[in-house]
Amino acid sequence: KIIISNDYDHRISEVKKINNRIKTLIYQHNSMFVNNSKKNILKNLKTNSYDYFFVYDEYSKKLFSKFIKANYKISGSLKYNEFKADVKPYKYDIMFISEYRNKKRKIPLYCQKKILEILNEYKKKKNVKICIALNSIRREKKISFEEEKKFIEEHAPCIDLKNSDSGYALAAKSKLVIFISSNLGVEILSSKKRVLGLFMKGNFRKKWKSDYI
C-alpha cells in the first residue's frame, strides 16, 4: 500500500506509526523562504523519514534533505505539470503574476505598484504584449476583482485586463513570466520556462527573503 500527500499535510507523519510497511510518498506543495523553511518543514512533517519525496528542483532537494530522509525525485511542480508548459506561437511577450491582496498590506502593494509602473512604461516604449494573472480570479483568495482591477489600472493603464485565464494557462502563452514572491512563479521556474523573480519584499522584511536568490 502507498499513501500519497504533500509536505503541508502533517497527517502523513502518522502513517509509519500505524503500519511501518506502508510506503509514504510526499510531494512539494509550496516554495520555501529562508526564515520559515526549517520551521515549516519540522512543523508539518513531524516524522523525519519517508520513502519518496518529489520536489521542485535541485535547490529544494538540498533544502529538504537537511531535515528529511527520503528517496528524492526532482519532478518540478506536480500541479503545474498537469498543464501544457508552452503554447506556441506565444500570445504574450510578458506575463506578470499579480499578488494583490488588500490595501492594508503596504509593502506588497508598494512592490507591485513599482513593477506595474515599469511594465506600463515598457509597453508604451516597446509596444510589447503584456498580460496579468489576476489574483482575484482564484476563489479561495477571496479578493475583490473590482479592487484589484482598479489598482492595476491606476498604475498600469496601458495593460489590457480582458483575459480571464488562470495563471497556468497564461504562462503557457507567454515568453517570459515575472513574479515577486508568488508560489506560482516558483512552480513555473521549476519547469525551466523563462522566469524573472523580483524578490523585492525581502529588502523590507527578513521573513520574506527568498531562498532562490
Short mmCIF file of C-alpha atoms in Angstrom, two decimals:
data_model
loop_
_atom_site.label_atom_id
_atom_site.label_comp_id
_atom_site.label_asym_id
_atom_site.label_seq_id
_atom_site.Cartn_x
_atom_site.Cartn_y
_atom_site.Cartn_z
CA LYS A 1 0.00 0.00 0.00
CA ILE A 2 1.07 3.57 -0.74
CA ILE A 3 -0.07 6.78 0.97
CA ILE A 4 0.37 9.99 -1.03
CA SER A 5 0.27 13.50 0.43
CA ASN A 6 2.08 16.85 0.37
CA ASP A 7 4.61 18.47 2.69
CA TYR A 8 1.92 20.63 4.33
CA ASP A 9 -0.20 17.69 5.49
CA HIS A 10 1.06 16.53 8.89
CA ARG A 11 -1.27 13.51 8.86
CA ILE A 12 1.12 11.52 6.70
CA SER A 13 3.63 11.60 9.55
CA GLU A 14 1.33 9.23 11.47
CA VAL A 15 1.30 6.53 8.77
CA LYS A 16 4.55 4.80 9.71
CA LYS A 17 3.47 4.71 13.35
CA ILE A 18 0.34 2.81 12.34
CA ASN A 19 1.96 0.43 9.86
CA ASN A 20 5.65 0.57 9.00
CA ARG A 21 5.11 -1.50 5.83
CA ILE A 22 3.03 1.22 4.14
CA LYS A 23 5.02 3.23 1.60
CA THR A 24 4.86 7.01 2.04
CA LEU A 25 5.14 9.33 -0.94
CA ILE A 26 5.11 13.10 -0.43
CA TYR A 27 5.37 15.93 -2.92
CA GLN A 28 6.37 19.56 -2.52
CA HIS A 29 3.37 21.86 -2.27
CA ASN A 30 4.98 25.27 -1.75
CA SER A 31 8.24 27.12 -2.26
CA MET A 32 10.25 27.97 0.85
CA PHE A 33 11.72 31.14 2.32
CA VAL A 34 14.88 31.48 4.41
CA ASN A 35 13.35 32.18 7.81
CA ASN A 36 10.41 29.79 7.63
CA SER A 37 11.94 26.80 5.84
CA LYS A 38 13.11 24.81 8.86
CA LYS A 39 10.10 25.88 10.94
CA ASN A 40 7.53 24.75 8.37
CA ILE A 41 9.29 21.54 7.44
CA LEU A 42 9.57 20.37 11.02
CA LYS A 43 6.10 21.60 11.93
CA ASN A 44 4.29 19.85 9.08
CA LEU A 45 6.45 16.78 8.54
CA LYS A 46 6.76 15.62 12.11
CA THR A 47 8.38 12.36 11.03
CA ASN A 48 11.85 12.86 9.55
CA SER A 49 11.83 9.84 7.26
CA TYR A 50 9.65 8.97 4.25
CA ASP A 51 10.01 6.60 1.32
CA TYR A 52 9.78 9.07 -1.58
CA PHE A 53 9.82 12.85 -1.82
CA PHE A 54 9.02 14.62 -5.12
CA VAL A 55 10.46 18.16 -5.12
CA TYR A 56 10.52 21.15 -7.48
CA ASP A 57 14.24 21.34 -8.17
CA GLU A 58 17.80 20.64 -7.02
CA TYR A 59 17.68 23.56 -4.61
CA SER A 60 14.55 22.23 -2.91
CA LYS A 61 16.15 18.81 -2.63
CA LYS A 62 19.17 20.34 -0.91
CA LEU A 63 16.93 22.25 1.49
CA PHE A 64 14.55 19.43 2.44
CA SER A 65 17.28 16.78 2.70
CA LYS A 66 18.80 18.66 5.64
CA PHE A 67 15.78 17.65 7.71
CA ILE A 68 14.02 14.79 5.91
CA LYS A 69 15.40 11.40 4.86
CA ALA A 70 13.82 10.08 1.66
CA ASN A 71 14.45 8.86 -1.85
CA TYR A 72 14.31 12.25 -3.60
CA LYS A 73 12.91 12.74 -7.10
CA ILE A 74 13.16 16.07 -8.91
CA SER A 75 9.83 16.36 -10.68
CA GLY A 76 9.03 20.07 -10.89
CA SER A 77 5.63 21.08 -9.55
CA LEU A 78 3.21 18.17 -9.88
CA LYS A 79 0.33 20.64 -10.09
CA TYR A 80 1.98 22.70 -12.83
CA ASN A 81 2.95 19.54 -14.70
CA GLU A 82 -0.76 18.92 -15.32
CA PHE A 83 -0.76 21.92 -17.67
CA LYS A 84 0.93 22.38 -21.01
CA ALA A 85 4.05 24.47 -20.40
CA ASP A 86 4.14 26.15 -23.83
CA VAL A 87 1.50 27.10 -26.37
CA LYS A 88 3.25 28.44 -29.47
CA PRO A 89 3.21 30.87 -31.12
CA TYR A 90 3.17 32.85 -27.89
CA LYS A 91 0.29 35.29 -27.46
CA TYR A 92 2.13 37.46 -24.93
CA ASP A 93 5.71 38.68 -24.56
CA ILE A 94 5.41 39.07 -20.78
CA MET A 95 3.11 37.74 -18.08
CA PHE A 96 3.11 39.35 -14.65
CA ILE A 97 1.69 37.45 -11.66
CA SER A 98 -0.37 39.82 -9.54
CA GLU A 99 -0.01 39.36 -5.79
CA TYR A 100 -2.65 41.89 -4.88
CA ARG A 101 -4.28 41.22 -1.52
CA ASN A 102 -5.75 44.35 0.05
CA LYS A 103 -4.75 47.91 0.80
CA LYS A 104 -3.72 47.09 4.37
CA ARG A 105 -0.66 45.21 3.13
CA LYS A 106 1.52 48.21 2.41
CA ILE A 107 4.84 46.59 1.47
CA PRO A 108 3.48 44.01 -1.03
CA LEU A 109 1.33 46.72 -2.64
CA TYR A 110 4.29 49.09 -2.89
CA CYS A 111 6.38 46.41 -4.64
CA GLN A 112 3.58 45.55 -7.05
CA LYS A 113 2.92 49.22 -7.78
CA LYS A 114 6.57 49.80 -8.78
CA ILE A 115 6.66 46.79 -11.10
CA LEU A 116 3.35 47.72 -12.72
CA GLU A 117 4.60 51.24 -13.42
CA ILE A 118 7.79 49.89 -15.02
CA LEU A 119 5.85 47.40 -17.15
CA ASN A 120 3.44 50.12 -18.22
CA GLU A 121 6.31 52.32 -19.44
CA TYR A 122 7.98 49.39 -21.15
CA LYS A 123 4.78 48.58 -23.01
CA LYS A 124 4.42 52.17 -24.20
CA LYS A 125 8.00 52.31 -25.46
CA LYS A 126 8.35 48.82 -26.96
CA ASN A 127 4.73 48.03 -27.84
CA VAL A 128 5.04 44.56 -26.33
CA LYS A 129 2.11 42.36 -25.39
CA ILE A 130 1.71 42.04 -21.62
CA CYS A 131 -0.86 40.08 -19.63
CA ILE A 132 -1.51 39.90 -15.91
CA ALA A 133 -2.53 36.80 -13.98
CA LEU A 134 -5.11 38.22 -11.58
CA ASN A 135 -5.18 37.02 -8.01
CA SER A 136 -8.89 37.77 -7.66
CA ILE A 137 -9.99 35.09 -10.15
CA ARG A 138 -8.91 32.48 -7.60
CA ARG A 139 -11.97 31.97 -5.39
CA GLU A 140 -10.00 30.73 -2.40
CA LYS A 141 -8.19 34.07 -2.18
CA LYS A 142 -11.47 35.94 -1.55
CA ILE A 143 -10.20 39.12 -3.18
CA SER A 144 -12.40 41.71 -4.86
CA PHE A 145 -11.94 41.65 -8.63
CA GLU A 146 -13.01 45.29 -8.87
CA GLU A 147 -10.47 46.38 -6.25
CA GLU A 148 -7.62 44.53 -7.93
CA LYS A 149 -8.64 45.79 -11.38
CA LYS A 150 -8.81 49.38 -10.13
CA PHE A 151 -5.38 49.13 -8.50
CA ILE A 152 -3.74 47.73 -11.65
CA GLU A 153 -5.43 50.22 -13.97
CA GLU A 154 -4.26 53.06 -11.75
CA HIS A 155 -0.60 52.08 -12.10
CA ALA A 156 -0.59 50.31 -15.49
CA PRO A 157 -3.39 51.80 -17.62
CA CYS A 158 -1.82 50.58 -20.87
CA ILE A 159 -2.04 46.91 -19.94
CA ASP A 160 -5.18 45.09 -21.02
CA LEU A 161 -7.04 43.14 -18.33
CA LYS A 162 -9.65 41.49 -20.53
CA ASN A 163 -8.30 37.94 -20.16
CA SER A 164 -9.85 35.68 -17.54
CA ASP A 165 -7.44 32.75 -17.89
CA SER A 166 -5.73 31.14 -14.94
CA GLY A 167 -2.07 31.86 -14.24
CA TYR A 168 -1.16 28.40 -15.51
CA ALA A 169 -2.91 28.98 -18.85
CA LEU A 170 -1.43 32.46 -19.30
CA ALA A 171 2.08 31.23 -18.50
CA ALA A 172 1.85 28.73 -21.35
CA LYS A 173 1.00 31.57 -23.74
CA SER A 174 3.84 33.86 -22.57
CA LYS A 175 7.52 34.10 -23.45
CA LEU A 176 8.56 35.43 -20.05
CA VAL A 177 6.92 35.25 -16.61
CA ILE A 178 7.61 37.89 -13.94
CA PHE A 179 6.72 37.49 -10.28
CA ILE A 180 7.55 38.93 -6.85
CA SER A 181 7.12 36.06 -4.40
CA SER A 182 4.25 34.01 -5.80
CA ASN A 183 4.44 30.25 -5.39
CA LEU A 184 3.10 30.00 -8.95
CA GLY A 185 6.24 31.80 -10.12
CA VAL A 186 8.46 29.19 -8.47
CA GLU A 187 6.31 26.38 -9.89
CA ILE A 188 6.78 27.80 -13.39
CA LEU A 189 10.51 28.26 -12.74
CA SER A 190 10.77 24.55 -11.91
CA SER A 191 9.50 23.77 -15.41
CA LYS A 192 12.59 25.57 -16.83
CA LYS A 193 10.47 28.17 -18.56
CA ARG A 194 11.91 31.71 -18.74
CA VAL A 195 11.12 33.38 -15.43
CA LEU A 196 12.20 36.62 -13.77
CA GLY A 197 11.80 36.67 -9.98
CA LEU A 198 11.91 40.13 -8.41
CA PHE A 199 12.21 39.29 -4.72
CA MET A 200 11.78 42.89 -3.58
CA LYS A 201 9.87 42.17 -0.38
CA GLY A 202 12.93 40.60 1.20
CA ASN A 203 14.55 44.06 1.25
CA PHE A 204 11.91 45.19 3.74
CA ARG A 205 11.48 42.17 5.99
CA LYS A 206 13.76 39.20 6.56
CA LYS A 207 10.85 36.77 6.71
CA TRP A 208 10.21 37.46 3.02
CA LYS A 209 13.78 36.89 1.92
CA SER A 210 13.78 34.16 -0.70
CA ASP A 211 15.94 31.06 -0.81
CA TYR A 212 16.11 31.42 -4.58
CA ILE A 213 18.43 34.45 -4.53
#
